[in-house]
mmCIF file with all atom_site columns, C-alpha atoms in Angstrom:
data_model
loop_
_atom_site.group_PDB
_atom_site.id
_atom_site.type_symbol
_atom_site.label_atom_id
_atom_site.label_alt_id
_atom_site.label_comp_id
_atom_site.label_asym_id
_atom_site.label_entity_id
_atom_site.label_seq_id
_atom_site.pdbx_PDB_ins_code
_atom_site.Cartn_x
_atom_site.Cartn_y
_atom_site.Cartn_z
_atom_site.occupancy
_atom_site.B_iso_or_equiv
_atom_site.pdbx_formal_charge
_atom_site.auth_seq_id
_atom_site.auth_comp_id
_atom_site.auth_asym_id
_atom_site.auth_atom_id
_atom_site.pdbx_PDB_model_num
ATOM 1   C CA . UNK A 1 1   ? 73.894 104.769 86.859  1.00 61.00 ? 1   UNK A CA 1
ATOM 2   C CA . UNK A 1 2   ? 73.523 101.691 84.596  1.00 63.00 ? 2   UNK A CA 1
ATOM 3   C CA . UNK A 1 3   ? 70.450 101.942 84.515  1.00 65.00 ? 3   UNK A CA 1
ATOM 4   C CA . UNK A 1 4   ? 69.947 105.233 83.617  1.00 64.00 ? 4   UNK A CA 1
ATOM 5   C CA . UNK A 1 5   ? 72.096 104.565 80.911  1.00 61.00 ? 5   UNK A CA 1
ATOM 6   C CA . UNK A 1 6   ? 70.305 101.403 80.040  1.00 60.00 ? 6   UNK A CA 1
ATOM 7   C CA . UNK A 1 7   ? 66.719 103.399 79.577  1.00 63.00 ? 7   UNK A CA 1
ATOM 8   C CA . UNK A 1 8   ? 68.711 106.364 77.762  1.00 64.00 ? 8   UNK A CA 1
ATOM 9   C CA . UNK A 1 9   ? 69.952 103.626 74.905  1.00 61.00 ? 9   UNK A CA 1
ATOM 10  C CA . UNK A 1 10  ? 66.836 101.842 74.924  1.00 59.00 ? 10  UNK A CA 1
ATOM 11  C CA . UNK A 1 11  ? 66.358 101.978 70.446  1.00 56.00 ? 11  UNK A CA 1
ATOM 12  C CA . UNK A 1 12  ? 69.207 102.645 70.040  1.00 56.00 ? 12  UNK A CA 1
ATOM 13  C CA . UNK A 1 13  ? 71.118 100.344 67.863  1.00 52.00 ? 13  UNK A CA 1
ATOM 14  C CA . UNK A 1 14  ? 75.060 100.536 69.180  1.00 52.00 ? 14  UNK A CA 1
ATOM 15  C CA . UNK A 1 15  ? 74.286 96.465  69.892  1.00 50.00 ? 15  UNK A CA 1
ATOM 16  C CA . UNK A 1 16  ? 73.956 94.948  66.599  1.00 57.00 ? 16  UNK A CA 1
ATOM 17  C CA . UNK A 1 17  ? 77.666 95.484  65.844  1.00 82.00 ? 17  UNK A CA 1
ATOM 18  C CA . UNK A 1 18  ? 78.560 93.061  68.949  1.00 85.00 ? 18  UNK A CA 1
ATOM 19  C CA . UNK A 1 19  ? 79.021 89.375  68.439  1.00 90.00 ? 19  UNK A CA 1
ATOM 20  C CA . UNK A 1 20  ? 76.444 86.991  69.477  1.00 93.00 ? 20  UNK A CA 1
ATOM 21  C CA . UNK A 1 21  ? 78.717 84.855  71.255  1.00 94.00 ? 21  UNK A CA 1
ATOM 22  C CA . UNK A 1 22  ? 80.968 88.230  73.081  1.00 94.00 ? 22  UNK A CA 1
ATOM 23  C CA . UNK A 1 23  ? 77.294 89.331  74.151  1.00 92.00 ? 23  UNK A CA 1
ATOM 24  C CA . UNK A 1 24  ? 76.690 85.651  75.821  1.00 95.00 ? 24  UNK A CA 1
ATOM 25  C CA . UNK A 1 25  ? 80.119 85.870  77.416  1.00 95.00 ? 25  UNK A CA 1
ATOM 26  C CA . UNK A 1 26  ? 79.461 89.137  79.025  1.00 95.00 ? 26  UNK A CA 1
ATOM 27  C CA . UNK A 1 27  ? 76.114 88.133  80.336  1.00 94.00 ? 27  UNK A CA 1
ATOM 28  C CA . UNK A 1 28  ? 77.579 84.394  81.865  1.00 96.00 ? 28  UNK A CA 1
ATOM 29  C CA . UNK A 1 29  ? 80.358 87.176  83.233  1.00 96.00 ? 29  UNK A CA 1
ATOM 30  C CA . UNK A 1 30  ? 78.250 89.056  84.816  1.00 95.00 ? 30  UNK A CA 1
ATOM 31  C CA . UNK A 1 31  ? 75.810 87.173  86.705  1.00 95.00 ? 31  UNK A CA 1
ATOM 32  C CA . UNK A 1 32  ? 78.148 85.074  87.548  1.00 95.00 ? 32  UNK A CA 1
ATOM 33  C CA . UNK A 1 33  ? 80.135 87.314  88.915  1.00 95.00 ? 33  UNK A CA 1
ATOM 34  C CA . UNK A 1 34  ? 77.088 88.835  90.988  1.00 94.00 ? 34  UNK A CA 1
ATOM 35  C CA . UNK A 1 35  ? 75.778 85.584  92.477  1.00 93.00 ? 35  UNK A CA 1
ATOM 36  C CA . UNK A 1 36  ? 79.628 84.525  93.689  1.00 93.00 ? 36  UNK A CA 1
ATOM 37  C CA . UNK A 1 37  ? 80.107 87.669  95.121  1.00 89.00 ? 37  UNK A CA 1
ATOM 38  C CA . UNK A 1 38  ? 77.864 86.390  98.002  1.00 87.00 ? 38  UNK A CA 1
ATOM 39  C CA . UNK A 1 39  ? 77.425 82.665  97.221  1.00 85.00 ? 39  UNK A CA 1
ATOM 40  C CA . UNK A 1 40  ? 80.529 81.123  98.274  1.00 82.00 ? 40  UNK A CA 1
ATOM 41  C CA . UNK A 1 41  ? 80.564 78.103  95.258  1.00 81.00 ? 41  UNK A CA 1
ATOM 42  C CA . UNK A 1 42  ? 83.401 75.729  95.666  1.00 79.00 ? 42  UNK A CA 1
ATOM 43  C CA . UNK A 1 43  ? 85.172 77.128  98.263  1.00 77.00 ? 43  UNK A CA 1
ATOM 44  C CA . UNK A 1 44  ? 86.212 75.600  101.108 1.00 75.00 ? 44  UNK A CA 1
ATOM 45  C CA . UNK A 1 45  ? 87.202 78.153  103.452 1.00 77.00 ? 45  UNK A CA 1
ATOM 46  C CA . UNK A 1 46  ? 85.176 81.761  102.790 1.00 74.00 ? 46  UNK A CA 1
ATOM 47  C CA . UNK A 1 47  ? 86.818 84.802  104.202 1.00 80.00 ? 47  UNK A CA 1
ATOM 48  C CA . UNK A 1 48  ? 90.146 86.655  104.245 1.00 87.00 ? 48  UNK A CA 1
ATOM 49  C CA . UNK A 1 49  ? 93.493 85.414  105.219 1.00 87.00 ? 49  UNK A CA 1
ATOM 50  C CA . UNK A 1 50  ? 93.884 87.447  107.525 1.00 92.00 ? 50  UNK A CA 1
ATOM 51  C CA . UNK A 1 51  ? 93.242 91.110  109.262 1.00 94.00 ? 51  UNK A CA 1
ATOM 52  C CA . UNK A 1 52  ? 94.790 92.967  106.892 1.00 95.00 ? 52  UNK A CA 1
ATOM 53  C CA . UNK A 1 53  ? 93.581 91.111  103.756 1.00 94.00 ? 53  UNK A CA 1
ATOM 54  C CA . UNK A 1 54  ? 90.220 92.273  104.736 1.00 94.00 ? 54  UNK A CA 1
ATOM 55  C CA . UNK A 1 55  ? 91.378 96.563  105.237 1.00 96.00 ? 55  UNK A CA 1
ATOM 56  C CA . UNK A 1 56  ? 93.152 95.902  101.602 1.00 96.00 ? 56  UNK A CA 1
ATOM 57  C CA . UNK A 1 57  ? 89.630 94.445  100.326 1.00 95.00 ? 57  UNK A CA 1
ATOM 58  C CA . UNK A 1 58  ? 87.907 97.690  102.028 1.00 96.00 ? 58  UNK A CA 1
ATOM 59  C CA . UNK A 1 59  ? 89.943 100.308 100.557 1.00 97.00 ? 59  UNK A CA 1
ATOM 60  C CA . UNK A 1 60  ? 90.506 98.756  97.009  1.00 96.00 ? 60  UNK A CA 1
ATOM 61  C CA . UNK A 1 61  ? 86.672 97.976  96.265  1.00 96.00 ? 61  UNK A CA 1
ATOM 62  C CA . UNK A 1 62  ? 86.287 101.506 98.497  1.00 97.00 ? 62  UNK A CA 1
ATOM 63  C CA . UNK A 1 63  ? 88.185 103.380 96.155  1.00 98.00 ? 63  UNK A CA 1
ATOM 64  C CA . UNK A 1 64  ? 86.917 101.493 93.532  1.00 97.00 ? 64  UNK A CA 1
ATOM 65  C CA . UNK A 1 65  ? 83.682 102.152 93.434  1.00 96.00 ? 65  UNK A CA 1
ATOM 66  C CA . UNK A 1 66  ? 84.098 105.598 94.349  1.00 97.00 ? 66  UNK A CA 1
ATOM 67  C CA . UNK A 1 67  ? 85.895 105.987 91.276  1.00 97.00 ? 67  UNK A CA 1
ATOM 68  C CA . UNK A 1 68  ? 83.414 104.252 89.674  1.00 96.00 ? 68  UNK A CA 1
ATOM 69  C CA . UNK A 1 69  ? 80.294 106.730 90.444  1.00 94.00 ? 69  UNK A CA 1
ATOM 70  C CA . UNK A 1 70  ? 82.790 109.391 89.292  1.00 96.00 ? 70  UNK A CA 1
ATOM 71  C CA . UNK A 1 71  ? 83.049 108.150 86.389  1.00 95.00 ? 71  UNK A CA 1
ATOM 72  C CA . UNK A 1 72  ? 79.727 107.733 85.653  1.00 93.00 ? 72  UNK A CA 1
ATOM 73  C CA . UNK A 1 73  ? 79.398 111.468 86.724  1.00 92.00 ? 73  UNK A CA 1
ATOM 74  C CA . UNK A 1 74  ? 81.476 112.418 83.944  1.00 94.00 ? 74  UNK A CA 1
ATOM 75  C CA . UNK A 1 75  ? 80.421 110.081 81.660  1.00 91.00 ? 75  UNK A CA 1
ATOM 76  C CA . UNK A 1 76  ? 76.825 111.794 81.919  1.00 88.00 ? 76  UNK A CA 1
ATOM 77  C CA . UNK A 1 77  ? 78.513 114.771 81.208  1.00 91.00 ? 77  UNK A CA 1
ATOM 78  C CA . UNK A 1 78  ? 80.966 114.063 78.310  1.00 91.00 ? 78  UNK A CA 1
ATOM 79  C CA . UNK A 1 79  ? 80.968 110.450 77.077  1.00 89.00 ? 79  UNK A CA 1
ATOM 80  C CA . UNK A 1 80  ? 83.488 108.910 75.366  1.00 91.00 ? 80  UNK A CA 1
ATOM 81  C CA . UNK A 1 81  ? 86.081 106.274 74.599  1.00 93.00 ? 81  UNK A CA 1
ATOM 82  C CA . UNK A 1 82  ? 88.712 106.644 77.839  1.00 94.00 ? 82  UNK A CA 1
ATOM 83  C CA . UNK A 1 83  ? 86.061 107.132 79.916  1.00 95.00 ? 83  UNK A CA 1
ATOM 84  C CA . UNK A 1 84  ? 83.605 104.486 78.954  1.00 94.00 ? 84  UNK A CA 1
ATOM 85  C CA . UNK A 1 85  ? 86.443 101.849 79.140  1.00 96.00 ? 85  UNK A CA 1
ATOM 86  C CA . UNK A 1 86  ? 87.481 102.824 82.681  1.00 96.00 ? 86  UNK A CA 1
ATOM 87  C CA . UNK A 1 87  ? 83.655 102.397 83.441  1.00 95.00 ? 87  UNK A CA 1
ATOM 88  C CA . UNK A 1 88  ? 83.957 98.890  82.057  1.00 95.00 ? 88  UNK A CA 1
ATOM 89  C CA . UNK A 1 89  ? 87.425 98.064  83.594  1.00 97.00 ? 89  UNK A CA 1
ATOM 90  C CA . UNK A 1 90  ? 86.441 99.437  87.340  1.00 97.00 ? 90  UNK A CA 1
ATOM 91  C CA . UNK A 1 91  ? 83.657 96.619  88.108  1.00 95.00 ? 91  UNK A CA 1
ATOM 92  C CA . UNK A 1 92  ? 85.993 93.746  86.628  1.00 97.00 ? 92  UNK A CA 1
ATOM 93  C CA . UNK A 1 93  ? 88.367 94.981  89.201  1.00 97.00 ? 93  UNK A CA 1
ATOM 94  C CA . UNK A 1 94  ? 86.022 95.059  91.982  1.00 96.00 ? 94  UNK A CA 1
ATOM 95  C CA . UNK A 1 95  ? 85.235 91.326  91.023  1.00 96.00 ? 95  UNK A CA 1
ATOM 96  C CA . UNK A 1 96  ? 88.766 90.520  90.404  1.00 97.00 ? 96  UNK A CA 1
ATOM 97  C CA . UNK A 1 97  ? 90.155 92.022  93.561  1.00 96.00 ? 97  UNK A CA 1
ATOM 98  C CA . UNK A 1 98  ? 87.141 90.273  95.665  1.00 94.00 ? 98  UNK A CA 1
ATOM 99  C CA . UNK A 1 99  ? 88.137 87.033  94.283  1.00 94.00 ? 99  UNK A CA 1
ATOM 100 C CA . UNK A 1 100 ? 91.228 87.222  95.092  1.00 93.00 ? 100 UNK A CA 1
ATOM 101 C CA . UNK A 1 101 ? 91.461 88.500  98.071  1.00 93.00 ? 101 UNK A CA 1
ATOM 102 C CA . UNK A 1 102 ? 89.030 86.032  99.245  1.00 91.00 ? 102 UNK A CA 1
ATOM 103 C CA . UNK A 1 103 ? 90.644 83.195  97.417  1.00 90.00 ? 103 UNK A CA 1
ATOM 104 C CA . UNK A 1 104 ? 87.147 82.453  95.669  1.00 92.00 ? 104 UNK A CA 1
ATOM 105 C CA . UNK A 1 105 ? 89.053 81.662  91.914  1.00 92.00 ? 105 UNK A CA 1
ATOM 106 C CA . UNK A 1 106 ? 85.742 80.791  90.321  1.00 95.00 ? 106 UNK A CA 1
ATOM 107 C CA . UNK A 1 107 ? 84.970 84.569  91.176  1.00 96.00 ? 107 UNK A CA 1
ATOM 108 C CA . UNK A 1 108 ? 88.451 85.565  89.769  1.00 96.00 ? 108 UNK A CA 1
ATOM 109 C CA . UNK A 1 109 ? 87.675 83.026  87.153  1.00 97.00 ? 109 UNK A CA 1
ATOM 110 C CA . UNK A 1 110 ? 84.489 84.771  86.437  1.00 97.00 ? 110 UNK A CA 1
ATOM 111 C CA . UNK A 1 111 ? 85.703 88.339  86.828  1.00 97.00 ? 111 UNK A CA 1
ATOM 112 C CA . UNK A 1 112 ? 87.831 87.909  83.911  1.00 98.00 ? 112 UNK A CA 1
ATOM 113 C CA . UNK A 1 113 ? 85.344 87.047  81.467  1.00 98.00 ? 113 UNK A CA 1
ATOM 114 C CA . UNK A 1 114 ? 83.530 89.382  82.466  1.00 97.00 ? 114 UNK A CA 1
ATOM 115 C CA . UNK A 1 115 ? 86.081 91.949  82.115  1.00 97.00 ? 115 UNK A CA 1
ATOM 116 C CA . UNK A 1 116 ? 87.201 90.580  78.437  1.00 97.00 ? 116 UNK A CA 1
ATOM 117 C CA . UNK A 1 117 ? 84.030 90.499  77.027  1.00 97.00 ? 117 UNK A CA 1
ATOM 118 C CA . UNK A 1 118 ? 82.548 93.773  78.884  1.00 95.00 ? 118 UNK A CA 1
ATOM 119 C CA . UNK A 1 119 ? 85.628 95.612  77.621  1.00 95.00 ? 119 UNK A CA 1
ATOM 120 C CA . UNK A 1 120 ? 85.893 94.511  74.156  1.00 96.00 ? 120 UNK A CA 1
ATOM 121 C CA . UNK A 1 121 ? 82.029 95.199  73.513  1.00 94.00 ? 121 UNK A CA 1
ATOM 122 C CA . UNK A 1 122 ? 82.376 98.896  75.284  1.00 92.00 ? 122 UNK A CA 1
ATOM 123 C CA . UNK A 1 123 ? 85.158 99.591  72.809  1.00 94.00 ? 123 UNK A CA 1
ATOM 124 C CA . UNK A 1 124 ? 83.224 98.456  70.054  1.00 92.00 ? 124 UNK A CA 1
ATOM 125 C CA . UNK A 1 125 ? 80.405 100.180 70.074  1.00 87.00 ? 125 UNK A CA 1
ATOM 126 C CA . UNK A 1 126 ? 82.107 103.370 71.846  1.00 86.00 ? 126 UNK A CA 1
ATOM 127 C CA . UNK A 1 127 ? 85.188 103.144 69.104  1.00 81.00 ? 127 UNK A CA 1
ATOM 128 C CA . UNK A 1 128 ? 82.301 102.224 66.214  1.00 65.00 ? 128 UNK A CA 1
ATOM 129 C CA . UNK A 1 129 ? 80.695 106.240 67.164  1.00 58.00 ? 129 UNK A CA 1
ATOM 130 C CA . UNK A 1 130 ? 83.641 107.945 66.865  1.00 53.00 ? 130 UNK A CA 1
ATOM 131 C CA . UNK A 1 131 ? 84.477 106.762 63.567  1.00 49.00 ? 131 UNK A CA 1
ATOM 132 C CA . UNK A 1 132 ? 80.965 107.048 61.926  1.00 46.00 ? 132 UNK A CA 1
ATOM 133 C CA . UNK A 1 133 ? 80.266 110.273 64.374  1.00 47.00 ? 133 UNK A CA 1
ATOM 134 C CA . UNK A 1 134 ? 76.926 108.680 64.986  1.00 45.00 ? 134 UNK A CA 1
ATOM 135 C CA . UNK A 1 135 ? 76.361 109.252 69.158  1.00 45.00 ? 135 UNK A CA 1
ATOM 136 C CA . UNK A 1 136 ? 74.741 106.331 70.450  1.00 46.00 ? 136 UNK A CA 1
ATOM 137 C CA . UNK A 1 137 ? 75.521 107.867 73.955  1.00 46.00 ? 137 UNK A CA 1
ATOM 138 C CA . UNK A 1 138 ? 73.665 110.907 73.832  1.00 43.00 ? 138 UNK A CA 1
ATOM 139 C CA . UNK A 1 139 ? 72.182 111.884 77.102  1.00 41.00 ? 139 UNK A CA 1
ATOM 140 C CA . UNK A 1 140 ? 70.562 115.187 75.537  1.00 42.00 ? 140 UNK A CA 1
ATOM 141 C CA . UNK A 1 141 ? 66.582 114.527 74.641  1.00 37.00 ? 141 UNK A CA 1
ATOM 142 C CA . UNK A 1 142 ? 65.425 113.328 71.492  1.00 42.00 ? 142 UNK A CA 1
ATOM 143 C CA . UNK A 1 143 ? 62.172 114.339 69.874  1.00 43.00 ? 143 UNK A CA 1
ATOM 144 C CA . UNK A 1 144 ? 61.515 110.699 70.427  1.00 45.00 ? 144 UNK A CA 1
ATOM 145 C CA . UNK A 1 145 ? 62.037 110.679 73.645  1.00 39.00 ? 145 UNK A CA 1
ATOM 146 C CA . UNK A 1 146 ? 59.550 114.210 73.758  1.00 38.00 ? 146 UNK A CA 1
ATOM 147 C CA . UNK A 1 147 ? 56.899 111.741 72.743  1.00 43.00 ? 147 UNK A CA 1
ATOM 148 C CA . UNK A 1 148 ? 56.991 109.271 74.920  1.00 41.00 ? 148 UNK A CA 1
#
């Protein structure tokens, strides 16, 4: 879904309003958060404490990211605020919660500024539309996009 999203905003200009430095946080966030969920960085012992740590990690990111795809659902269907920031809260906690759970605090570490700066930029430039009722999130076609 993000990228879908990604090629539908492509022009659009919803980014300039985001600082420089919240953009670079978001980006460190994220990658970072990708590459430890498999690369096991500073960690001494990689797994789950026990049986049921790993059923809890299951259903939470299970749940998760079922809520996730949801939302994206809807989102292509009606976006807005609420729903946009749930989209940007739901992978922090999938982060967070793997982290945790598998006592990987550079993840956790990560996870949260991720979630910070994802969150913050999503409500500006979702918050930014509302007031000046321009749509950056418009999934309908342009004549633009007719042309290309």
């Amino acid at each position: 879904p993000n990228i879908v999203y990604a090629l539908k905003q492509r022009g659009h200009d919803a980014g300039k309003s985001v600082p420089k430095a919240l953009g670079v946080c978001e980006q460190i966030g994220r990658y970072a958060c990708m590459i430890l969920m498999w690369l096991p960085l500073l960690v001494w012992k990689f797994g789950f404490g026990s049986p049921a740590e790993f059923v809890l990690y299951l259903l939470l990111n299970g749940v998760l990211i079922f809520a996730y795809y949801l939302g994206w659902l809807r989102y292509f269907k009606k976006p807005g605020l609420k729903i946009a920031m749930a989209l940007a809260v739901i992978p922090t906690l999938v982060f967070l919660t793997s982290g945790l759970l598998l006592r990987h605090w550079l993840l956790a570490a990560a996870a949260i500024l991720f979630g910070i700066s994802h969150g913050r930029i999503t409500y500006i430039t979702h918050a930014g539309n509302r007031r000046t009722g321009h749509n950056a999130v418009s999934f309908d076609m342009t004549p633009e996009d007719k042309r290309r």
